[in-house]
Coordinates of C-alpha atoms in Angstrom, one line a residue:
M29 CA -23.6 186.9 37.9
H30 CA -24.0 184.0 35.5
N31 CA -27.5 182.8 34.6
K32 CA -27.6 179.8 36.9
Q33 CA -30.7 177.7 37.4
T34 CA -31.4 176.1 40.7
I35 CA -32.1 172.4 40.0
R36 CA -32.7 171.1 43.5
S37 CA -32.0 172.4 47.0
G38 CA -32.5 171.7 50.7
Q39 CA -31.1 172.8 54.0
H40 CA -27.7 171.1 53.4
F41 CA -27.4 171.2 49.6
S42 CA -28.1 173.2 46.5
F43 CA -27.5 172.2 42.9
H44 CA -27.1 174.8 40.2
E45 CA -26.8 174.5 36.4
S46 CA -24.9 177.1 34.3
P47 CA -25.6 177.0 30.6
D48 CA -22.7 175.8 28.4
A49 CA -20.3 175.5 31.4
K50 CA -17.8 172.6 31.2
T51 CA -16.8 172.4 34.9
L52 CA -18.8 171.3 37.9
A53 CA -17.5 172.8 41.2
V54 CA -18.6 171.2 44.4
V55 CA -18.2 173.6 47.3
F56 CA -18.1 172.2 50.9
S57 CA -19.0 174.6 53.7
S58 CA -16.9 175.2 56.8
R59 CA -18.1 174.4 60.2
N60 CA -18.7 178.1 60.9
T61 CA -21.3 178.4 58.1
R62 CA -24.5 177.2 59.5
P63 CA -27.2 175.6 57.3
P64 CA -29.0 176.7 55.2
K65 CA -26.1 179.1 54.3
F66 CA -23.1 177.9 52.2
T67 CA -19.5 178.9 52.2
F68 CA -18.2 180.8 49.1
W69 CA -21.7 181.2 47.8
K70 CA -21.3 184.7 46.4
T71 CA -18.0 183.9 44.7
F72 CA -19.1 180.8 42.9
Q73 CA -22.4 182.4 41.8
Q74 CA -20.1 184.7 39.8
L75 CA -18.1 182.0 38.2
D76 CA -18.9 180.2 34.9
C77 CA -19.4 176.7 36.3
H78 CA -22.1 174.3 37.4
T79 CA -22.2 174.4 41.2
I80 CA -23.1 172.1 44.0
Y81 CA -23.1 173.5 47.5
F82 CA -22.9 171.1 50.4
N83 CA -23.0 171.5 54.2
S84 CA -22.7 169.0 57.0
P85 CA -23.7 168.8 60.7
V86 CA -20.5 169.7 62.6
P87 CA -20.0 166.4 64.5
E88 CA -20.3 164.3 61.4
W89 CA -17.6 166.3 59.5
Y90 CA -18.9 165.1 56.1
R91 CA -18.3 161.5 57.0
C92 CA -22.0 160.5 56.9
G93 CA -22.7 162.1 53.5
I94 CA -25.1 164.9 53.1
P95 CA -28.5 165.0 55.0
D96 CA -31.5 164.3 52.8
I97 CA -29.3 162.7 50.1
S98 CA -29.8 159.0 50.5
G99 CA -27.0 156.5 50.6
G100 CA -24.6 158.2 53.0
I101 CA -21.3 159.3 51.6
R102 CA -21.5 157.0 48.6
G103 CA -24.9 158.4 47.8
A104 CA -23.4 162.0 47.9
V105 CA -20.6 160.9 45.6
K106 CA -23.1 159.4 43.2
A107 CA -25.2 162.5 43.3
I108 CA -22.1 164.5 42.3
Q109 CA -21.3 162.1 39.4
D110 CA -24.9 161.9 38.2
F111 CA -25.3 165.7 38.2
A112 CA -22.0 166.1 36.3
A113 CA -23.3 163.7 33.6
S114 CA -26.7 165.3 33.4
V115 CA -25.3 168.8 32.7
G116 CA -22.5 167.6 30.4
A117 CA -19.6 168.7 32.7
T118 CA -16.3 167.4 31.5
R119 CA -14.4 168.3 34.8
I120 CA -15.3 168.0 38.5
V121 CA -13.4 170.1 41.0
T122 CA -14.0 170.3 44.8
V123 CA -13.1 173.0 47.2
G124 CA -13.5 173.8 50.9
S125 CA -12.0 175.4 54.0
S126 CA -11.4 173.7 57.4
M127 CA -14.2 171.2 57.8
G128 CA -15.1 171.9 54.1
A129 CA -11.5 171.0 53.1
Y130 CA -12.0 167.6 54.7
G131 CA -15.3 167.1 52.8
A132 CA -13.8 168.3 49.6
H133 CA -10.8 165.9 49.8
L134 CA -12.9 162.9 50.9
H135 CA -15.7 163.3 48.4
G136 CA -13.4 164.6 45.6
S137 CA -11.1 161.6 46.0
M138 CA -14.1 159.2 45.8
A139 CA -15.8 161.0 43.0
G140 CA -12.7 161.1 40.8
A141 CA -12.4 164.9 40.9
D142 CA -9.9 166.4 38.5
H143 CA -8.8 168.9 41.2
V144 CA -9.3 169.3 45.0
L145 CA -8.5 172.7 46.5
A146 CA -8.3 172.6 50.3
F147 CA -7.7 175.6 52.7
G148 CA -6.6 174.9 56.2
F149 CA -6.9 171.1 55.9
E150 CA -6.6 168.7 58.8
P151 CA -6.7 165.2 57.2
L152 CA -6.2 163.4 60.5
L153 CA -9.2 163.9 62.9
G154 CA -8.9 164.5 66.6
V155 CA -5.4 165.9 66.8
P156 CA -5.2 167.8 70.2
G157 CA -5.9 171.5 69.8
G158 CA -7.2 171.1 66.3
K159 CA -10.6 172.1 64.9
T160 CA -11.5 168.4 64.6
E161 CA -11.4 167.6 68.3
I162 CA -15.1 167.9 68.2
T163 CA -15.3 164.8 65.9
I164 CA -14.2 162.5 68.7
N165 CA -17.6 160.9 69.0
E166 CA -19.7 158.1 67.7
Y167 CA -18.6 158.9 64.1
Q168 CA -14.9 158.6 64.9
W169 CA -14.5 155.3 63.2
Q170 CA -15.6 156.7 59.8
Y171 CA -12.7 158.0 57.8
P172 CA -10.6 159.2 60.8
D173 CA -7.5 159.6 58.5
I174 CA -7.9 160.5 54.8
S175 CA -4.3 161.6 54.2
G176 CA -3.7 158.5 52.1
M177 CA -6.6 159.3 49.7
R178 CA -5.2 160.5 46.3
P179 CA -7.3 162.7 44.0
K180 CA -5.9 163.4 40.6
N181 CA -4.6 166.8 41.7
L182 CA -4.5 168.2 45.2
S183 CA -3.7 171.8 46.2
V184 CA -3.4 172.6 49.9
I185 CA -3.1 176.2 51.2
Y186 CA -2.4 176.6 54.9
G187 CA -1.4 179.3 57.3
E188 CA 2.1 178.8 58.7
M189 CA 1.1 180.3 62.0
D190 CA -1.5 177.5 62.7
I191 CA 0.2 174.5 64.1
N192 CA -2.6 172.0 63.3
D193 CA -2.9 173.1 59.7
T194 CA 0.9 172.9 59.4
L195 CA 0.9 169.4 60.8
G196 CA -1.9 168.4 58.4
A197 CA 0.1 169.9 55.4
G198 CA 3.2 168.1 56.6
L199 CA 1.4 164.7 56.8
L200 CA 0.1 165.2 53.3
Y201 CA 3.5 166.3 52.0
Q202 CA 5.2 163.2 53.5
R203 CA 2.6 160.8 52.1
Q204 CA 1.9 162.1 48.6
K205 CA 3.7 165.4 47.8
P206 CA 0.7 167.4 46.7
H207 CA 0.9 171.1 45.6
I208 CA 1.3 172.9 48.9
I209 CA 1.3 176.7 49.4
S210 CA 2.1 178.2 52.8
L211 CA 1.0 181.7 53.8
P212 CA 3.7 182.9 56.3
H213 CA 1.5 185.5 58.0
A214 CA -1.8 183.6 58.2
Q215 CA -3.4 181.2 60.6
H216 CA -6.5 179.1 60.0
D217 CA -8.3 181.8 58.2
T218 CA -6.5 181.5 54.9
P219 CA -9.5 182.4 52.6
D220 CA -10.1 185.6 54.6
F221 CA -6.4 186.4 54.4
L222 CA -6.2 185.9 50.7
A223 CA -9.4 187.9 50.1
R224 CA -7.7 191.1 51.1
D225 CA -7.0 191.6 47.4
E226 CA -8.0 189.6 44.3
T227 CA -5.8 186.6 45.1
F228 CA -8.6 184.4 46.5
A229 CA -11.1 185.1 43.7
N230 CA -8.3 184.5 41.1
M231 CA -7.4 181.2 42.8
L232 CA -11.0 179.9 42.6
S233 CA -11.3 181.1 39.0
A234 CA -8.2 179.2 38.1
L235 CA -9.6 176.1 39.8
V236 CA -12.7 176.4 37.6
T237 CA -10.9 177.1 34.3
G238 CA -8.2 174.5 34.9
N239 CA -5.3 177.1 35.1
P240 CA -2.4 176.8 37.6
I241 CA -3.4 177.8 41.2
G242 CA -1.3 180.5 42.9
P243 CA 1.7 180.7 40.6
D244 CA 2.6 184.0 42.4
L245 CA 2.7 182.4 45.8
S246 CA 5.6 180.4 47.2
T247 CA 5.2 176.7 47.0
D248 CA 6.2 174.9 50.2
G249 CA 8.2 171.7 50.5
P250 CA 11.5 172.2 52.4
H251 CA 9.6 173.8 55.3
L252 CA 7.7 170.6 55.8
N253 CA 10.7 168.3 56.1
N254 CA 10.3 165.2 58.3
D255 CA 12.5 166.4 61.2
L256 CA 10.7 169.7 61.5
C257 CA 7.3 168.0 61.4
K258 CA 8.4 165.6 64.1
F259 CA 9.5 168.5 66.2
L260 CA 6.2 170.3 65.8
W261 CA 4.3 167.1 66.7
R262 CA 6.3 167.0 70.0
L263 CA 5.6 170.7 70.6
N264 CA 1.9 170.4 70.0
A265 CA 0.9 168.5 73.2
P266 CA 2.5 171.0 75.7
L267 CA 1.1 173.9 73.7
V268 CA -2.4 172.5 74.0
A269 CA -1.8 171.8 77.8
K270 CA -0.3 175.4 78.1
N271 CA 2.7 173.8 79.8
W272 CA 5.0 176.7 79.0
K273 CA 7.9 175.3 80.9
A274 CA 7.9 172.2 78.7
V275 CA 7.5 174.3 75.6
D276 CA 10.5 176.4 76.6
E277 CA 12.6 173.2 77.3
I278 CA 11.6 171.4 74.0
I279 CA 12.5 174.5 71.9
K280 CA 15.8 175.0 73.7
Q281 CA 16.7 171.4 72.9
N282 CA 15.8 171.9 69.2
V283 CA 16.8 175.5 68.5
T284 CA 18.1 174.7 65.0
L285 CA 14.8 173.2 64.0
A286 CA 12.8 175.9 65.8
E287 CA 14.5 178.6 63.8
Q288 CA 13.0 177.0 60.6
S289 CA 9.5 177.7 61.9
R290 CA 8.1 181.2 62.6
L291 CA 5.4 179.6 64.6
A292 CA 7.8 177.8 66.9
M293 CA 9.7 181.0 67.5
Y294 CA 6.5 182.8 68.3
M295 CA 5.5 180.2 70.7
W296 CA 8.9 180.5 72.4
G297 CA 8.1 184.2 72.9
V298 CA 4.7 183.3 74.4
A299 CA 6.4 180.8 76.7
D300 CA 8.8 183.5 77.9
Y301 CA 5.8 185.8 78.6
R302 CA 4.0 183.2 80.5
L303 CA 7.2 182.4 82.5
N304 CA 7.5 186.1 83.3
Q305 CA 10.6 186.5 81.2
I306 CA 9.3 189.7 79.7
D307 CA 12.5 191.2 78.2
Q308 CA 13.1 187.9 76.4
S309 CA 9.5 187.8 75.1
I310 CA 9.8 191.3 73.7
T311 CA 13.0 190.5 71.9
K312 CA 11.4 187.4 70.3
F313 CA 8.1 189.1 69.4
Q314 CA 10.1 192.0 67.8
R315 CA 12.0 189.5 65.7
I316 CA 8.8 187.7 64.6
I317 CA 7.4 191.1 63.5
E318 CA 10.5 191.9 61.5
T319 CA 9.9 188.8 59.3
T320 CA 6.1 188.3 59.7
P321 CA 4.6 191.8 60.2
L322 CA 1.1 190.8 59.1
F323 CA 0.8 188.2 61.8
W324 CA -1.6 190.0 64.1
E325 CA -1.1 187.9 67.3
A326 CA 2.6 188.9 67.3
W327 CA 1.6 192.5 67.6
Q328 CA -0.9 191.8 70.4
S329 CA 1.6 189.6 72.3
L330 CA 4.2 192.4 71.9
S331 CA 1.6 194.8 73.2
A332 CA 1.0 192.6 76.2
S333 CA 4.7 192.4 77.0
L334 CA 5.2 196.2 76.7
N335 CA 2.1 196.7 78.9
R336 CA 3.7 194.5 81.5
K337 CA 6.7 196.9 81.4
S338 CA 4.4 199.9 81.7
D339 CA 5.6 201.2 78.3
F340 CA 2.0 202.3 77.4
E341 CA 2.7 204.4 74.3
A342 CA 4.4 201.5 72.5
A343 CA 1.9 199.0 73.9
I344 CA -1.0 201.0 72.6
E345 CA 0.5 201.3 69.1
A346 CA 1.3 197.6 69.0
G347 CA -2.2 196.8 70.1
L348 CA -3.7 199.1 67.4
N349 CA -1.6 197.3 64.8
A350 CA -3.1 194.0 65.9
I351 CA -6.6 195.5 65.4
R352 CA -5.6 197.0 62.1
L353 CA -4.7 193.5 60.9
R354 CA -7.8 191.8 62.4
P355 CA -10.4 194.5 63.0
H356 CA -13.1 191.9 63.8
R357 CA -11.3 190.1 66.6
S358 CA -13.0 190.9 69.8
I359 CA -10.1 189.8 72.0
A360 CA -7.8 192.4 70.3
H361 CA -10.2 195.2 71.2
L362 CA -10.6 193.8 74.8
H363 CA -6.8 193.7 75.2
L364 CA -6.4 197.2 73.9
S365 CA -9.1 198.4 76.2
H366 CA -7.2 197.1 79.2
V367 CA -4.0 198.8 78.0
Y368 CA -5.8 202.1 77.6
D369 CA -7.2 201.6 81.1
R370 CA -3.8 201.2 82.6
A371 CA -2.5 204.2 80.7
G372 CA -5.3 206.3 82.3
K373 CA -7.2 206.8 79.0
A374 CA -10.7 206.1 80.1
D375 CA -12.6 207.2 77.0
E376 CA -10.4 205.1 74.7
A377 CA -10.7 202.1 77.1
L378 CA -14.5 202.4 76.9
E379 CA -14.5 202.7 73.1
H380 CA -12.7 199.4 72.6
A381 CA -14.7 197.7 75.4
L382 CA -17.7 198.6 73.3
W383 CA -16.1 197.1 70.2
A384 CA -15.3 193.9 72.0
C385 CA -19.0 193.5 72.9
R386 CA -20.2 194.5 69.5
L387 CA -18.1 191.7 68.0
N388 CA -18.7 189.1 70.6
W389 CA -21.8 189.6 72.6
S390 CA -21.8 186.1 74.2
R391 CA -18.9 186.7 76.7
D392 CA -20.1 187.6 80.1
E393 CA -16.6 188.9 81.1
Y394 CA -16.7 191.4 78.1
R395 CA -20.0 192.9 79.3
T396 CA -18.7 193.0 82.9
W397 CA -15.6 194.9 81.8
L398 CA -17.7 197.2 79.6
L399 CA -19.7 198.3 82.7
N400 CA -16.4 198.9 84.6
A401 CA -15.0 201.0 81.7
S402 CA -18.3 202.9 81.5
D403 CA -18.1 203.8 85.2
K404 CA -14.5 204.9 84.9
A405 CA -15.3 207.1 81.8
A406 CA -18.4 208.4 83.5
K407 CA -20.4 207.7 80.4
P408 CA -23.5 205.5 80.2
V409 CA -23.6 202.4 78.0
I410 CA -26.3 202.7 75.4
E411 CA -26.0 199.5 73.5
D412 CA -27.2 196.1 74.7
K413 CA -27.0 192.5 73.9
D414 CA -30.0 192.4 71.6
I415 CA -28.6 195.2 69.5
W416 CA -25.2 193.5 69.2
I417 CA -26.8 190.2 68.1
K418 CA -29.0 191.9 65.5
C419 CA -26.2 194.1 64.1
Y420 CA -23.2 191.7 64.3
D421 CA -22.6 191.5 60.5
D422 CA -22.9 195.3 60.2
N423 CA -20.5 195.7 63.1
V424 CA -17.9 193.4 61.5
K425 CA -18.0 195.5 58.3
L426 CA -17.9 198.7 60.3
A427 CA -14.9 197.5 62.3
H428 CA -13.0 196.7 59.0
S429 CA -13.9 200.1 57.5
T430 CA -12.9 201.9 60.7
F431 CA -9.7 200.1 61.7
G432 CA -8.5 197.9 58.8
A433 CA -5.0 198.8 57.5
Y434 CA -2.5 196.3 56.3
D435 CA 0.5 198.6 56.0
V436 CA 1.2 198.3 59.7
M437 CA 5.0 198.7 59.3
Q438 CA 4.2 202.3 58.3
K439 CA 2.4 202.8 61.6
L440 CA 5.1 202.2 64.2
P441 CA 5.2 204.3 67.3
S442 CA 6.8 207.8 67.2
K443 CA 9.5 206.4 69.5
P444 CA 9.9 202.8 68.1
W445 CA 11.3 200.2 70.4
P446 CA 14.7 198.9 69.2
L447 CA 14.4 195.9 66.9
A448 CA 16.5 192.9 68.0
Q449 CA 19.5 192.3 65.8
H450 CA 21.0 189.3 67.6
A451 CA 20.1 185.6 67.5
I452 CA 17.3 185.1 70.0
H453 CA 18.9 181.9 71.3
G454 CA 22.1 183.7 72.2

């Protein structure tokens, strides 16, 4: 850790000076990081840079500046510029994920930042189904669309399996052609996805040192062509409304465009499942897995379809692969618990019912199912809500150490289902 000195701090901000550093990094927290905590804290404490950490009340979404820094957003921008001058920084960079990406782009553009790095960035607030729906409130008039703001350099990293982040990246690409990197297997959690190895840390280090970001990752552009983006905008509304018949019809009318998007093809499979076209859904999920094997939801959806066909062995293995890719997702454990229950494996059903509660204690239906699974296994439930709350962070770490494995294609069932070889619109 570099010898950083805390200059000033509060519940929503913290300023740190690093001797002889030339770069000031301003880190904007995501909405899931509650004050007084800050996103990427440990990583940036290790980097040779002056650092400002900012956090925002969620409804404000950084549009009102930073609490306890006077002057609203312009006061926060001035605080950035004044701190850079006071420590002799020759470069300013801003970074954030989700809500933090919005703050990094907004403040970085206004502060004249040399580089803005944004993960999972929705530049247009209030798009149906997006993380920013919560911002439709009394603050909506303040900076509702910042896609036209132009920092000196903008890098956007988004998960291709998240429609709102894809729409945001497409809007930015159409308006200003920034450096855009898509992660084909990822959703909104791109930092977590990149943190599986050293890629994420190397990316932040490159931001601080002024080196190219992500040269080993594919740069997007053609994938965000205007026709495809218009198609995804049309698809978004029925997806949010869960109007699966409309989703199916729109995709059938635009198959050529849909085949350019793994997400659209996956949603077509979900529509098939919801419309009780199970064989078709299996074919589509299998094809998605062929090209995007690290996308955990495709495995869980395939598991659900196979479970519907009572192919329990394959359904269990597909459900396990979903958990191997996202060990901390409570819904993946709950789903697998139900599959084990149908397969007559009461002990395994109870095990994953417990994991679902350990990872998401707030869901009443999880606890109800746990009691049901406990009765079927004839084993008492020892843990309770207070323990789950207290041990949540430890349980997440334990889930990853117990189940985490990213080589899922090496863990197919002993009798693998036949992978589809034909065009899925045939």
